GROMACS .gro file of C-alpha atoms in nm:
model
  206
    1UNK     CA    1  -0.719   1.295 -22.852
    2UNK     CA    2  -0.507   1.587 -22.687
    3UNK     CA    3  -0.451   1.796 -22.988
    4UNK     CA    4  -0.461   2.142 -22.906
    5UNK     CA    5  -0.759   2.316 -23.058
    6UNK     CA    6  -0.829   2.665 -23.033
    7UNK     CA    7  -1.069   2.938 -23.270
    8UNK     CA    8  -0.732   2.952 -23.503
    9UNK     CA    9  -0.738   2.608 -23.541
   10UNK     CA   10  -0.814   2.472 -23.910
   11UNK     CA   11  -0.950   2.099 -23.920
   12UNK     CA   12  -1.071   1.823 -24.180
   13UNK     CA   13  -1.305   1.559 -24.143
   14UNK     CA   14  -1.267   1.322 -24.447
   15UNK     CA   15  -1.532   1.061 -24.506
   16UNK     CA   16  -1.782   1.321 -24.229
   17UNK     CA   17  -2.069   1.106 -24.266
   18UNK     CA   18  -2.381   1.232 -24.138
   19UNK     CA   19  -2.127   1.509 -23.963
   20UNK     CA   20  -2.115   1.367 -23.617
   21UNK     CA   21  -1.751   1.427 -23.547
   22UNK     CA   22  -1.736   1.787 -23.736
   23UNK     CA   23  -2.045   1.920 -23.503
   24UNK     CA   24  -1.877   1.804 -23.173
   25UNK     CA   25  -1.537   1.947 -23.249
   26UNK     CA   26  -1.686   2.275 -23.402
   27UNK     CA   27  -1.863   2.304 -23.064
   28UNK     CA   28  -1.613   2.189 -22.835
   29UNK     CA   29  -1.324   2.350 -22.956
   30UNK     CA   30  -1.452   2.646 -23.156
   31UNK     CA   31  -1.178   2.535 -23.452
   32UNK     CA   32  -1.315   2.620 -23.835
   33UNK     CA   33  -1.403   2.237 -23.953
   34UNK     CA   34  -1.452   2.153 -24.316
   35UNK     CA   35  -1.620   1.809 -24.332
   36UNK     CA   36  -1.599   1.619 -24.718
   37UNK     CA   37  -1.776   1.321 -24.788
   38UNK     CA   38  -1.811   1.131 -25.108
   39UNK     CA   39  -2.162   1.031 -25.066
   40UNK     CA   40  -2.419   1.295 -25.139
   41UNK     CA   41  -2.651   1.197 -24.890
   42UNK     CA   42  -2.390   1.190 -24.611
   43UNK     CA   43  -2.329   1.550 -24.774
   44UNK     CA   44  -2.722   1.669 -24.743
   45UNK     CA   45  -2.755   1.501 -24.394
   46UNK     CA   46  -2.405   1.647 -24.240
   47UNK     CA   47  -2.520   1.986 -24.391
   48UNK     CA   48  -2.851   1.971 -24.274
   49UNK     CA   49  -2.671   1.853 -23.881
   50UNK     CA   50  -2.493   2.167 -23.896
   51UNK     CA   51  -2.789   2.397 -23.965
   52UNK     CA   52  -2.979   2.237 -23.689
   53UNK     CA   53  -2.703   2.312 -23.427
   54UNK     CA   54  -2.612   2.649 -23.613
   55UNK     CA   55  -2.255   2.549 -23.616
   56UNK     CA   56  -2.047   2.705 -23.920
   57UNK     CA   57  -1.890   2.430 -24.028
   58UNK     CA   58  -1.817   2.375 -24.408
   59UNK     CA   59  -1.952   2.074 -24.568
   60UNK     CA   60  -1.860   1.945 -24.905
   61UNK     CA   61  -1.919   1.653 -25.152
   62UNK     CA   62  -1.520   1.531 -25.261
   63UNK     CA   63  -1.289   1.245 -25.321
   64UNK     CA   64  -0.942   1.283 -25.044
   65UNK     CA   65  -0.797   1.149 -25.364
   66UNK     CA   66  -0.835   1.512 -25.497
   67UNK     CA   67  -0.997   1.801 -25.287
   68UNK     CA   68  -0.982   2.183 -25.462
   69UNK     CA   69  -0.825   2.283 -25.134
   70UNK     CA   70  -0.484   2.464 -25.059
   71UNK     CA   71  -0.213   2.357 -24.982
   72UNK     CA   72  -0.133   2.353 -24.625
   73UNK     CA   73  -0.439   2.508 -24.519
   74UNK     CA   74  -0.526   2.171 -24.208
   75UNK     CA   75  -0.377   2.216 -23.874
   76UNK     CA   76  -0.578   1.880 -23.779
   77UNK     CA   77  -0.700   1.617 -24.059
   78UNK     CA   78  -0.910   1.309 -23.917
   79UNK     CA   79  -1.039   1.005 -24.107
   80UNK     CA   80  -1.297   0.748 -23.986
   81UNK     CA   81  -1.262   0.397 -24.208
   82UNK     CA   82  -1.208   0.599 -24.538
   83UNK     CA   83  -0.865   0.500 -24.613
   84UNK     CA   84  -0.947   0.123 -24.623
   85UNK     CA   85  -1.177   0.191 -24.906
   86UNK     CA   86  -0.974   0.479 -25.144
   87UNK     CA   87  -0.678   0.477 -25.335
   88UNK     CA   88  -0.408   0.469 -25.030
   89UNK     CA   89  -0.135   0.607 -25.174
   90UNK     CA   90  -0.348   0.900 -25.362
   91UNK     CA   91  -0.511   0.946 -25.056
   92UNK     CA   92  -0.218   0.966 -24.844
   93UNK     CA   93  -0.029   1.245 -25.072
   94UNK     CA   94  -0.325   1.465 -25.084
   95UNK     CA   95  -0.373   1.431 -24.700
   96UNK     CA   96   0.009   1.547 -24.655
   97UNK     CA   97  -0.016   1.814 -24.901
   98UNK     CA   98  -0.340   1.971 -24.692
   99UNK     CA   99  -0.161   1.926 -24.398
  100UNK     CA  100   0.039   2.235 -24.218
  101UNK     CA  101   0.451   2.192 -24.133
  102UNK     CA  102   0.384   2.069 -23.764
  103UNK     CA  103  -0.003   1.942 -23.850
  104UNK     CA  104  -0.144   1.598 -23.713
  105UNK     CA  105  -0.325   1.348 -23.910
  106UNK     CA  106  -0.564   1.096 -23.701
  107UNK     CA  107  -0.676   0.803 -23.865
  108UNK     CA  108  -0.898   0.507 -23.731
  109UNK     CA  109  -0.898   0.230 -23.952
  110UNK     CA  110  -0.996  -0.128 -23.980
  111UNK     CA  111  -0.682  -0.367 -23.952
  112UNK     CA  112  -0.567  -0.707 -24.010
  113UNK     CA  113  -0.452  -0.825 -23.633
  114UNK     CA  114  -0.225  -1.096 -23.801
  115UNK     CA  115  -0.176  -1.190 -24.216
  116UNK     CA  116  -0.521  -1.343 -24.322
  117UNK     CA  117  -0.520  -1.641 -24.503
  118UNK     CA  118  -0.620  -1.644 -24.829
  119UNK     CA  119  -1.016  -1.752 -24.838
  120UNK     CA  120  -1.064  -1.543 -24.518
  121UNK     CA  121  -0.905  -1.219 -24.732
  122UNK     CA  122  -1.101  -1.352 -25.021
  123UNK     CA  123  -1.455  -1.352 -24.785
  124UNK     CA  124  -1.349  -0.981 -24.658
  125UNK     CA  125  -1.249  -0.842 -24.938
  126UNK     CA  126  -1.568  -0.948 -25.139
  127UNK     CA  127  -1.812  -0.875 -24.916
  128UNK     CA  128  -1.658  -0.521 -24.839
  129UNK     CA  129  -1.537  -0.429 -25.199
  130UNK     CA  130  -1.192  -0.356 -25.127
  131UNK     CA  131  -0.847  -0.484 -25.190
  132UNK     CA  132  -0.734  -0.577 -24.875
  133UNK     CA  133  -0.690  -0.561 -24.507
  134UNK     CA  134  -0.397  -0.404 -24.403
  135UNK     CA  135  -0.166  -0.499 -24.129
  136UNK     CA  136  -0.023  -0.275 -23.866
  137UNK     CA  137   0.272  -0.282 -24.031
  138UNK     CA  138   0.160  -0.243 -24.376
  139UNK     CA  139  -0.026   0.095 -24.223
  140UNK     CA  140   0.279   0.278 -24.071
  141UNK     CA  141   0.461   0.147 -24.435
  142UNK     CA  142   0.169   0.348 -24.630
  143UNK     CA  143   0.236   0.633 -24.381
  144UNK     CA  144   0.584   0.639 -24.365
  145UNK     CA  145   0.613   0.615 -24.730
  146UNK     CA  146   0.381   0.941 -24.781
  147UNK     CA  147   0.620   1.124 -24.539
  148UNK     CA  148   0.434   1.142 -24.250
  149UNK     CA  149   0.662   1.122 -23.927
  150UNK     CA  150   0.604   1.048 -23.495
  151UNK     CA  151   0.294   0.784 -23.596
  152UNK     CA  152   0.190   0.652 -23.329
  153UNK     CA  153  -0.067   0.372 -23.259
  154UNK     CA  154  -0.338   0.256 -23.026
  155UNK     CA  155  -0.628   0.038 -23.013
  156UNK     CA  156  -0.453  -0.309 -23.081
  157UNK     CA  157  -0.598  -0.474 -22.788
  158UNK     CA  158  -0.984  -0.344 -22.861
  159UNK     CA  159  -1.249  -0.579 -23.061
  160UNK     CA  160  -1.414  -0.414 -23.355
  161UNK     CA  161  -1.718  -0.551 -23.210
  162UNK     CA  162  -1.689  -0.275 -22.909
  163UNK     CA  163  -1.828  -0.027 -23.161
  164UNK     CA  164  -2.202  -0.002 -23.129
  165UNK     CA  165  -2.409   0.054 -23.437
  166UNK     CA  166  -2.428   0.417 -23.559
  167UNK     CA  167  -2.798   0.524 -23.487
  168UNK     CA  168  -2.787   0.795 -23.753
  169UNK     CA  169  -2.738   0.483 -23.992
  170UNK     CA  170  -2.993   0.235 -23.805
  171UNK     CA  171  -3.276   0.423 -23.689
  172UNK     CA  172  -3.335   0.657 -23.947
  173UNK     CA  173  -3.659   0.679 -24.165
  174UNK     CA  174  -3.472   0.748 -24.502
  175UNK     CA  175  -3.214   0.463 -24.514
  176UNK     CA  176  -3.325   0.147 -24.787
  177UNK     CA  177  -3.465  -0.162 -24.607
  178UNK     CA  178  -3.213  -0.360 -24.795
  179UNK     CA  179  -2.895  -0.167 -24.629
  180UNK     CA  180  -3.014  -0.324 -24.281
  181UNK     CA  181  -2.961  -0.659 -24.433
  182UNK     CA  182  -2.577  -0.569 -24.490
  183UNK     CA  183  -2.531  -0.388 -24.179
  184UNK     CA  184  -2.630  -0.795 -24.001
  185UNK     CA  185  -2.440  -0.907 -24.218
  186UNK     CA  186  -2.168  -0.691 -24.116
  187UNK     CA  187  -2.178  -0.720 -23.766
  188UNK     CA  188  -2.205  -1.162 -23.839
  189UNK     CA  189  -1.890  -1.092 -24.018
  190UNK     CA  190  -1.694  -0.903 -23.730
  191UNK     CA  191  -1.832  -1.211 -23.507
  192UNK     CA  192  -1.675  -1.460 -23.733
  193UNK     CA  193  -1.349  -1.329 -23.737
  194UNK     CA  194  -1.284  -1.113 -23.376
  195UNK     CA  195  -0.989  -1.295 -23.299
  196UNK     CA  196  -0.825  -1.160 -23.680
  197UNK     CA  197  -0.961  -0.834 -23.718
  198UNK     CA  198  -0.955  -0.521 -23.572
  199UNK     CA  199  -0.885  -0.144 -23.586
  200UNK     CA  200  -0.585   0.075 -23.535
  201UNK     CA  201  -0.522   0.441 -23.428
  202UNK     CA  202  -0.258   0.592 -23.605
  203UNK     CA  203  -0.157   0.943 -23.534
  204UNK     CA  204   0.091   1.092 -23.749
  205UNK     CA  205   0.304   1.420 -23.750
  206UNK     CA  206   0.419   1.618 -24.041
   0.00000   0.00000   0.00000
């Protein structure tokens, strides 16, 4: 990522997770981060990250299909495989409205590498509870459509299966037995189908 980032800089993390991402760029690049995750646990874990490494970063529990936020207030929003699993379109117009005249918006999201045929969509869909996976070109359509402008895109000739296992997620003493299970089954899944899925990097200007 070369976005400039400086101690003026105001940046998002959407979906933050255990807060991973919002501690390194709080550290690196001094910028005020907000993190938001959905999950309360991601929420108590990201917060409890940040007190550890006494970064001031601001950690929430919120939907990206509505955050009490102002308008324009992001120089830099960021999004780790949260749009595959939201409302896109709500999603997408509350991302642009947080998002400063001149903002970027940095999204890394799992992606259909051609059309799926229907039982393999069916299998996918099921297992991961969503609609469907996009395209490349359905992407930039979503974006496009929500206004955003200069999108570009990396990371069509890398294997989801690159991506190691996130040890926060793994290894820790406080995560159910059973979520281990799905995590295999997961991982069997990306296996199955490397050749048809994948992930995308889309960033987009505003």
């Amino acid at each position: 990522m070369n976005e400039e980032l400086d101690a003026m800089s105001e940046i998002l993390d959407v979906g933050c997770g255990t807060g991973q991402t919002a501690a390194f760029l709080a550290a690196q690049s001094g910028a005020n981060v907000t993190g938001v995750d959905i999950n309360p646990i991601m929420v108590e874990k990201a917060t409890h990250r940040m007190k550890e490494a006494k970064l001031p970063v601001r950690i929430f529990q919120g939907s990206i299909e509505a955050l009490p936020l102002e308008d324009e207030k992001f120089d830099l929003i960021m999004c780790e495989s949260v749009l595959t699993f939201v409302n896109q379109p709500k999603a997408l117009k509350e991302i642009f409205r947080l998002l400063k005249k001149g903002g970027r918006f940095i999204s890394n999201e799992f992606t259909a590498n051609v059309s799926l045929p229907p039982w393999i969509a069916d299998e996918i869909n099921r297992f991961y509870g969503i609609n469907s996976v996009l395209t490349e070109a359905k992407w930039q359509r979503l974006f496009e459509g929500a206004g955003f402008t200069n999108i570009r895109v990396s990371g069509q000739n890398q294997s989801m299966l690159q991506y190691n296992p996130n040890p926060d997620f793994l290894y820790s003493k406080h995560i159910e037995p059973e979520l281990y299970t799905v995590m295999n089954e997961h991982f069997n899944l990306l296996l199955k189908y490397n050749e048809l899925l994948g992930y995308r990097i889309f960033a987009c200007g505003k």
